[in-house]
Coordinates of C-alpha atoms and ligand atoms in Angstrom, one line a residue:
M1 CA 65.6 60.1 119.6
S2 CA 65.4 60.4 116.0
N3 CA 66.4 58.3 113.4
R4 CA 67.2 59.9 110.5
I5 CA 70.7 60.8 109.6
Q6 CA 72.3 64.5 109.1
A7 CA 74.9 65.5 107.0
V8 CA 78.4 66.1 108.3
R9 CA 79.6 69.1 110.5
G10 CA 80.2 71.7 107.9
M11 CA 79.2 70.5 105.0
N12 CA 75.9 72.0 103.3
D13 CA 73.2 70.9 100.7
V14 CA 72.5 73.6 98.2
V15 CA 68.2 73.5 97.3
P16 CA 66.4 75.1 95.1
P17 CA 65.7 78.4 95.7
A18 CA 69.3 79.2 96.7
S19 CA 71.0 76.7 93.9
G20 CA 69.5 79.4 92.2
L21 CA 72.1 81.9 92.8
W22 CA 74.9 79.0 92.8
Q23 CA 73.9 78.7 89.0
Y24 CA 73.5 82.8 88.5
V25 CA 77.7 82.7 89.7
R26 CA 78.8 79.6 88.1
D27 CA 77.2 80.7 84.3
R28 CA 78.5 84.0 84.9
T29 CA 81.3 82.8 85.7
R30 CA 81.4 80.6 82.8
E31 CA 80.5 84.2 80.2
V32 CA 84.0 85.3 82.0
V33 CA 85.7 82.4 81.1
A34 CA 85.3 82.5 78.2
A35 CA 85.8 86.6 77.7
Y36 CA 89.9 85.9 78.6
G37 CA 89.6 82.1 76.8
Y38 CA 89.9 79.7 79.3
G39 CA 89.3 76.4 79.3
E40 CA 87.9 74.7 81.0
V41 CA 89.7 71.1 83.4
L42 CA 88.2 68.6 85.5
L43 CA 90.3 67.1 88.3
P44 CA 89.5 64.4 90.7
V45 CA 88.7 65.4 94.3
V46 CA 91.2 63.0 96.1
E47 CA 95.0 62.7 95.1
R48 CA 97.4 62.1 97.1
T49 CA 98.4 63.4 100.2
E50 CA 101.5 63.7 99.5
L51 CA 100.7 67.2 97.0
F52 CA 99.3 68.9 99.5
K53 CA 102.5 67.6 101.9
R54 CA 104.9 69.2 98.9
A55 CA 102.9 71.8 97.4
V56 CA 101.0 73.3 100.3
G57 CA 104.0 73.1 102.8
E58 CA 104.2 70.5 105.6
V59 CA 103.9 73.4 108.3
T60 CA 100.7 75.1 106.8
D61 CA 97.2 74.9 108.4
V62 CA 95.8 73.2 106.0
V63 CA 98.7 70.5 105.1
E64 CA 99.3 70.1 109.2
K65 CA 95.6 70.5 110.8
E66 CA 93.2 70.3 107.8
M67 CA 93.1 67.6 105.7
Y68 CA 91.3 65.3 105.5
T69 CA 92.9 62.7 105.3
F70 CA 92.6 58.4 105.0
E71 CA 93.8 55.5 103.5
D72 CA 92.3 53.6 101.0
R73 CA 92.1 49.6 100.8
S74 CA 95.4 49.2 99.3
G75 CA 96.9 51.1 102.0
E76 CA 97.7 54.7 100.2
S77 CA 97.3 57.4 101.7
L78 CA 94.9 59.6 99.7
A79 CA 93.7 63.3 100.7
L80 CA 90.9 65.2 100.1
R81 CA 92.0 68.0 97.9
P82 CA 92.1 70.8 100.0
E83 CA 92.2 72.9 97.1
G84 CA 93.2 73.3 92.5
T85 CA 96.6 74.2 92.6
A86 CA 98.3 71.5 93.7
G87 CA 96.2 69.3 91.6
C88 CA 96.2 71.1 88.9
V89 CA 100.0 71.8 88.4
R90 CA 100.0 68.0 88.8
A91 CA 97.9 67.3 86.4
G92 CA 99.0 69.4 83.9
I93 CA 102.7 67.9 84.4
E94 CA 100.9 64.6 83.4
Q95 CA 99.0 65.9 80.4
G96 CA 101.2 67.0 79.0
L97 CA 100.0 71.0 79.0
L98 CA 102.9 72.8 80.1
H99 CA 106.4 72.2 78.7
N100 CA 107.0 74.8 76.5
Q101 CA 104.1 76.1 76.5
Q102 CA 101.2 78.3 77.4
Q103 CA 98.4 77.6 79.6
R104 CA 94.9 79.1 80.6
V105 CA 92.2 76.7 82.4
W106 CA 90.1 77.4 85.2
Y107 CA 87.8 75.0 87.3
F108 CA 84.8 74.7 89.5
G109 CA 84.5 72.2 92.4
P110 CA 83.6 71.4 95.8
M111 CA 87.3 71.2 98.7
F112 CA 87.7 70.0 101.5
R113 CA 89.1 71.1 104.7
H114 CA 88.4 70.2 108.4
E115 CA 88.1 73.8 109.8
R116 CA 85.4 75.6 112.5
P117 CA 82.7 75.7 110.5
Q118 CA 81.0 79.3 111.3
A119 CA 79.1 81.3 107.9
G120 CA 81.3 81.7 104.8
R121 CA 84.0 78.8 106.3
Y122 CA 82.6 75.1 105.5
R123 CA 84.8 71.8 105.8
Q124 CA 83.1 71.6 102.0
F125 CA 83.1 74.7 100.6
H126 CA 83.0 75.4 96.4
Q127 CA 85.9 77.5 94.9
I128 CA 86.4 78.9 91.0
G129 CA 90.5 78.2 90.4
V130 CA 91.8 80.3 87.8
E131 CA 95.4 79.2 86.9
A132 CA 97.0 80.5 83.6
Y133 CA 101.4 78.7 83.1
G134 CA 104.7 79.7 81.0
M135 CA 104.4 83.5 81.4
A136 CA 106.4 85.3 83.5
G137 CA 106.1 88.1 83.1
P138 CA 103.5 90.9 84.7
D139 CA 101.4 91.4 82.0
I140 CA 99.4 87.9 83.0
D141 CA 99.2 88.5 86.4
V142 CA 97.9 92.0 85.3
E143 CA 95.3 89.5 83.1
V144 CA 94.7 87.3 85.9
I145 CA 93.6 90.6 88.2
A146 CA 91.5 91.6 86.5
L147 CA 89.4 88.1 85.1
G148 CA 89.2 87.7 88.8
A149 CA 87.9 92.4 89.4
R150 CA 85.4 91.6 86.5
L151 CA 84.0 88.4 87.7
L152 CA 83.2 90.4 90.6
R153 CA 81.4 93.6 88.7
R154 CA 79.9 90.8 87.4
L155 CA 78.2 89.2 90.1
G156 CA 77.4 92.8 90.8
F157 CA 79.2 93.3 94.0
Q158 CA 80.7 96.6 94.1
K159 CA 82.3 97.2 97.5
L160 CA 84.9 94.8 98.1
R161 CA 88.5 96.2 98.3
L162 CA 91.6 94.6 97.0
E163 CA 94.6 94.2 98.8
L164 CA 97.6 93.7 97.6
N165 CA 101.7 92.5 98.4
S166 CA 104.7 91.2 96.8
L167 CA 106.5 88.5 98.6
G168 CA 109.1 88.2 95.9
T169 CA 111.7 85.8 95.0
P170 CA 112.2 82.9 97.6
A171 CA 115.4 84.4 98.5
C172 CA 114.3 88.0 99.4
R173 CA 111.8 85.7 101.9
A174 CA 114.5 84.6 103.1
A175 CA 116.3 87.5 103.7
Y176 CA 113.2 88.8 104.9
R177 CA 112.2 85.9 107.3
D178 CA 115.3 86.9 109.1
A179 CA 115.2 89.5 110.1
L180 CA 111.0 89.7 111.1
V181 CA 112.2 86.1 113.2
A182 CA 114.9 88.7 114.6
W183 CA 112.0 91.3 115.2
L184 CA 109.3 89.3 116.7
R185 CA 112.3 87.2 119.0
Q186 CA 112.9 91.0 120.0
H187 CA 109.0 91.5 121.1
E188 CA 108.3 88.1 121.7
T189 CA 106.5 89.4 125.2
E190 CA 104.2 91.1 123.1
L191 CA 102.4 88.9 121.0
D192 CA 99.7 86.6 121.4
P193 CA 101.4 82.8 122.4
D194 CA 99.6 81.7 118.4
S195 CA 101.6 83.8 117.8
Q196 CA 105.1 82.7 119.5
R197 CA 104.5 80.0 118.4
R198 CA 104.9 80.8 115.1
I199 CA 108.0 82.5 115.0
E200 CA 110.4 79.7 114.6
R201 CA 108.3 77.3 112.9
N202 CA 106.9 80.1 109.9
P203 CA 106.5 83.6 110.9
L204 CA 105.1 85.6 108.2
R205 CA 102.0 83.8 109.6
V206 CA 102.6 85.6 112.4
L207 CA 101.4 88.6 110.3
D208 CA 98.4 86.9 109.3
S209 CA 97.3 87.2 113.8
K210 CA 94.3 87.9 114.0
V211 CA 95.0 89.9 117.5
P212 CA 93.9 93.0 117.8
E213 CA 96.9 93.5 120.3
T214 CA 99.7 91.1 117.9
Q215 CA 98.7 93.7 114.6
A216 CA 98.9 96.3 116.9
A217 CA 102.6 95.5 118.0
L218 CA 103.6 95.3 115.1
A219 CA 102.8 97.9 113.5
D220 CA 106.8 98.3 113.5
A221 CA 107.6 95.5 112.3
P222 CA 110.1 95.3 109.3
S223 CA 108.4 94.8 105.4
I224 CA 108.9 92.6 102.6
L225 CA 109.2 95.2 100.8
D226 CA 112.2 96.5 101.6
H227 CA 113.5 93.3 101.0
L228 CA 113.0 93.0 97.3
D229 CA 115.3 92.5 95.0
D230 CA 115.7 94.0 92.2
A231 CA 114.1 92.2 89.9
S232 CA 111.4 91.4 91.7
R233 CA 110.6 95.2 93.0
A234 CA 110.1 95.9 89.0
H235 CA 108.6 93.2 88.7
F236 CA 105.9 94.6 90.8
D237 CA 106.4 97.4 89.7
G238 CA 104.9 96.8 86.4
L239 CA 101.9 94.6 88.2
Q240 CA 100.5 97.5 90.1
Q241 CA 101.2 99.9 86.7
G242 CA 98.8 97.1 84.8
L243 CA 96.3 97.6 87.4
S244 CA 96.5 101.9 87.1
D245 CA 96.2 102.2 83.0
L246 CA 92.5 99.9 83.3
G247 CA 91.3 101.3 86.6
I248 CA 92.1 98.6 88.7
D249 CA 92.0 100.0 92.4
Y250 CA 94.2 98.6 95.0
S251 CA 96.2 99.4 98.6
L252 CA 99.4 97.5 99.1
N253 CA 99.1 95.3 102.3
P254 CA 102.4 94.1 103.4
R255 CA 101.4 92.1 105.9
L256 CA 99.3 90.4 102.6
V257 CA 101.5 86.7 102.8
R258 CA 98.8 83.9 101.7
G259 CA 98.5 80.8 104.1
L260 CA 100.1 78.4 101.5
D261 CA 103.6 77.8 100.6
Y262 CA 104.1 78.2 97.0
Y263 CA 103.5 81.7 96.4
S264 CA 106.2 84.3 95.3
H265 CA 105.8 88.2 93.6
G266 CA 103.4 89.0 94.1
V267 CA 99.9 87.9 95.9
F268 CA 96.2 89.7 96.2
E269 CA 92.8 89.4 98.0
W270 CA 89.9 91.2 97.6
I271 CA 88.1 91.5 100.4
S272 CA 83.9 92.5 101.7
S273 CA 83.4 94.3 104.5
E274 CA 79.8 93.0 104.5
L275 CA 81.1 89.0 105.1
G276 CA 82.7 89.6 109.2
A277 CA 85.6 87.2 110.0
Q278 CA 85.3 85.4 106.5
G279 CA 85.3 88.4 104.3
T280 CA 88.2 87.0 102.0
V281 CA 86.3 86.6 97.9
C282 CA 89.4 85.6 96.4
A283 CA 92.7 85.3 96.7
G284 CA 95.5 84.8 94.8
G285 CA 98.9 85.1 93.4
R286 CA 102.0 83.8 91.0
Y287 CA 104.0 80.8 92.4
D288 CA 106.9 80.0 90.6
G289 CA 108.5 77.3 91.9
L290 CA 105.5 74.5 91.9
V291 CA 105.6 73.1 88.5
E292 CA 109.5 72.8 89.2
Q293 CA 108.8 72.4 92.9
L294 CA 106.5 68.8 91.6
G295 CA 108.7 67.9 88.9
G296 CA 107.9 70.0 85.9
G297 CA 109.9 71.7 84.4
A298 CA 110.0 75.8 85.5
V299 CA 107.6 76.7 84.7
P300 CA 106.2 80.4 85.6
A301 CA 102.4 80.3 86.8
V302 CA 100.1 82.6 88.5
G303 CA 96.1 81.7 89.8
F304 CA 93.4 83.1 92.8
A305 CA 90.5 80.9 93.7
S306 CA 87.1 82.6 95.5
G307 CA 84.2 80.7 97.1
V308 CA 81.8 79.5 95.9
E309 CA 79.7 79.4 99.2
R310 CA 81.1 83.4 100.3
L311 CA 80.2 85.1 96.7
V312 CA 76.3 83.8 97.0
L313 CA 76.7 84.8 100.7
L314 CA 77.1 88.1 99.2
L315 CA 75.3 87.7 96.9
Q316 CA 72.2 86.9 99.4
E317 CA 73.3 90.3 101.4
Q318 CA 73.4 92.5 98.9
A319 CA 70.2 91.0 97.5
V320 CA 71.6 91.5 94.5
A321 CA 67.2 89.9 93.5
A322 CA 68.1 89.3 89.6
S323 CA 70.0 86.5 89.7
A324 CA 67.6 83.9 91.4
A325 CA 64.9 85.8 88.1
A326 CA 68.0 83.3 86.1
T327 CA 66.2 80.3 87.0
A328 CA 62.5 80.4 87.7
P329 CA 60.6 79.9 84.8
Q330 CA 59.2 82.3 82.2
L331 CA 56.6 80.5 81.6
Y332 CA 53.8 78.4 84.4
V333 CA 51.8 76.8 82.2
C334 CA 48.2 75.8 84.0
T335 CA 44.9 73.3 82.7
L336 CA 41.7 72.7 83.1
D337 CA 41.3 69.0 82.6
E338 CA 43.1 65.9 81.7
A339 CA 42.5 66.6 78.2
A340 CA 44.1 70.0 78.1
Q341 CA 46.5 68.7 80.4
R342 CA 48.2 66.1 77.5
V343 CA 47.2 69.0 74.7
A344 CA 49.9 71.7 76.9
R345 CA 52.5 68.6 77.4
R346 CA 52.8 67.7 73.8
E347 CA 52.8 71.6 73.1
C348 CA 55.0 72.4 75.9
E349 CA 57.2 69.7 74.2
R350 CA 57.2 72.0 71.1
L351 CA 57.8 74.6 72.7
R352 CA 60.8 73.7 74.3
D353 CA 61.6 72.3 71.2
A354 CA 61.4 76.1 69.0
Q355 CA 62.4 78.1 72.5
P356 CA 65.6 75.7 73.8
Q357 CA 66.1 78.9 76.1
L358 CA 62.6 79.0 76.8
R359 CA 61.9 78.4 81.1
V360 CA 58.8 76.5 81.2
L361 CA 57.2 75.0 84.2
V362 CA 53.7 72.3 83.1
H363 CA 52.0 72.5 85.7
A364 CA 51.0 68.8 86.9
G365 CA 49.0 66.9 90.4
G366 CA 45.4 68.4 88.5
G367 CA 43.0 71.2 91.6
S368 CA 42.0 73.6 90.7
L369 CA 42.6 76.9 88.6
K370 CA 43.2 79.0 91.1
S371 CA 45.1 76.9 93.0
Q372 CA 47.6 76.4 90.2
M373 CA 48.0 79.7 90.1
R374 CA 48.6 80.8 93.2
R375 CA 51.4 77.8 92.2
A376 CA 52.6 80.3 89.6
N377 CA 52.3 83.2 90.7
A378 CA 54.7 81.8 93.8
S379 CA 56.7 80.3 90.7
G380 CA 58.4 83.6 90.0
A381 CA 57.0 82.9 86.6
R382 CA 56.3 85.7 84.2
Y383 CA 53.2 84.0 82.2
A384 CA 50.6 81.6 83.0
L385 CA 49.0 79.7 80.0
V386 CA 45.8 79.1 80.6
L387 CA 44.8 76.0 78.6
G388 CA 40.8 74.8 78.6
S389 CA 38.6 72.6 76.5
D390 CA 37.8 76.2 74.5
E391 CA 41.4 76.3 73.9
V392 CA 42.0 73.3 72.9
A393 CA 39.3 73.2 70.6
A394 CA 40.2 76.4 69.6
G395 CA 44.6 74.9 68.6
A396 CA 44.9 78.2 71.8
V397 CA 46.0 79.4 74.7
Q398 CA 45.5 82.4 77.2
V399 CA 48.7 83.8 77.8
K400 CA 48.2 85.7 81.6
S401 CA 51.2 88.1 82.7
L402 CA 51.8 87.5 86.0
R403 CA 52.9 90.8 86.6
G404 CA 50.3 92.9 85.3
E405 CA 51.6 93.6 82.0
G406 CA 48.3 93.9 79.7
G407 CA 44.9 91.4 79.8
P408 CA 45.1 88.0 78.5
E409 CA 45.4 87.4 74.7
L410 CA 44.3 84.2 73.1
I411 CA 47.7 82.8 70.8
S412 CA 47.6 80.0 68.4
W413 CA 49.6 77.8 69.6
P414 CA 51.9 77.6 65.7
E415 CA 52.1 81.7 66.7
L416 CA 53.3 80.5 70.5
P417 CA 57.1 81.0 70.1
S418 CA 58.0 84.6 67.5
H419 CA 54.1 86.5 70.1
L420 CA 57.0 85.2 73.5
A421 CA 60.4 85.8 71.7
T422 CA 58.3 89.6 71.4
R423 CA 57.2 89.7 74.6
L424 CA 59.3 89.0 77.2
A425 CA 62.7 90.9 74.3
A426 CA 60.4 94.0 74.7
S427 CA 60.7 94.2 79.3
P428 CA 63.6 91.8 78.9
L429 CA 63.4 93.4 83.0
M430 CA 64.8 90.2 84.8
E431 CA 66.1 87.8 81.5
S432 CA 68.8 90.4 80.8
Q433 CA 70.5 88.5 82.8
A434 CA 69.5 85.2 82.0
Ligands
HAM501 P1 93.1 80.1 99.7 O1 93.2 81.6 99.7 O2 93.6 78.8 100.5 O3 93.3 80.0 98.1 O4 91.4 79.3 99.4 C1 90.7 80.7 98.0 C2 89.5 80.9 98.9 O5 88.6 80.3 99.3 C3 89.5 82.0 99.9 O6 89.5 83.3 99.7 C4 87.9 82.1 100.0 O7 87.4 83.0 99.6 C5 88.1 79.8 99.7 N1 87.7 80.0 101.0 C6 88.4 78.2 102.0 N2 88.6 77.7 102.5 C7 87.4 78.8 103.1 C8 85.8 77.6 104.0 N3 86.9 76.4 104.3 N4 84.6 77.5 103.4 C9 84.3 78.8 102.9 N5 85.4 79.0 101.8 C10 86.9 78.9 101.6 C11 94.4 78.9 97.7 O8 92.9 77.6 97.1 C12 94.6 79.1 96.4 N6 94.3 77.6 95.2 C13 94.4 79.5 95.7 C14 95.0 79.7 94.6 C15 94.7 79.7 93.3 N7 96.5 80.5 94.2 C16 97.1 80.7 92.5 N8 96.2 80.3 92.1

């Protein structure tokens, strides 16, 4: 019997080297959101349970089956956030950011859903989310999708499929719902039991069924795209035109309905065929009614969220190798004795002052030069700096390439920053990613 305490099922540790990929995702995200002028929001992980019931919807899997809900010590019902949009709207109203204003914000953080864990599906997972408020036209939908497309491209993904649908206004959806329920009742025997149960409670979710027989039976089901009113149709046409203008490919999927109740008009998902059943790496859409529903004004909104674990899995799958290098040290400093070690520590502090971007790992724990060089190679560093009594006496250090870029050179400490800057810039190899 082991007395070790293990992590909670479905909640993962992220440690090196995989955490390097996380940092890569985070860094690329920061660049891309900044390029579109989005500001970061940092929001609580815990909110009142009522928020998600009202925002996500009582009759959704997320709220009915997957929320981590608990009473705190004062008897209040709280929930670990299952998604970021509800809290973002709550905060936007509370902080006075949404009244007669336009806002573009983004967030990165953990979300919690009590789902059955499998590859790409966890109970604690992380989302990168982007939300835009106060803009009603399809131009902002296009911007949000273009931002997502750029992020995915920037991460190195080429083979993702963008699917698009429109859910129209609540009135269109209600009319469609009636038509769909009537059709589903007529075809009830062809559906799986889960889908049969959903006919009354949440018929649109039947369209989402993963059961192949049900999917086949749905081939002739009515399409929501035939139930859009003129304004919804115009909005959707504008969105498609905008995507075409930017050369963003998409396919229409009238069965794309999303699992959260707050959507209206355009909804979209980016799907990878390399992640099996959990292939959706990014998903979102417009949610014009939500701000009002949560007590704010009539503020139109659109956004998306991307699952970071899935992005990292895809990076590993597609061996986007350069990405890991962004966090590997560039220099590994080896020393032959204690005096050299003390000089190295002091000089490397100066080096970090001179070049704050440089990644310098100073060996600690002693050992032979051979074993230090072995560690230097394993670290992924590009250069080893080697320092013994001769170098200390000369006020210099040996710079050795670990990638076969010529023999060692003796460089004085004062010259080192510019020497390294030239060498690292001359052959950017991986530094272009950093
Ligand atoms: P969602 O489709 O529920 O939408 O989640 C967005 C993404 O989060 C999914 O496409 C997936 O990549 C990731 N994800 C969801 N559940 C899990 C899980 N259990 N394990 C790993 N990854 C997961 C939303 O959450 C909306 N708030 C998106 C949005 C923002 N719509 C408008 N603004």
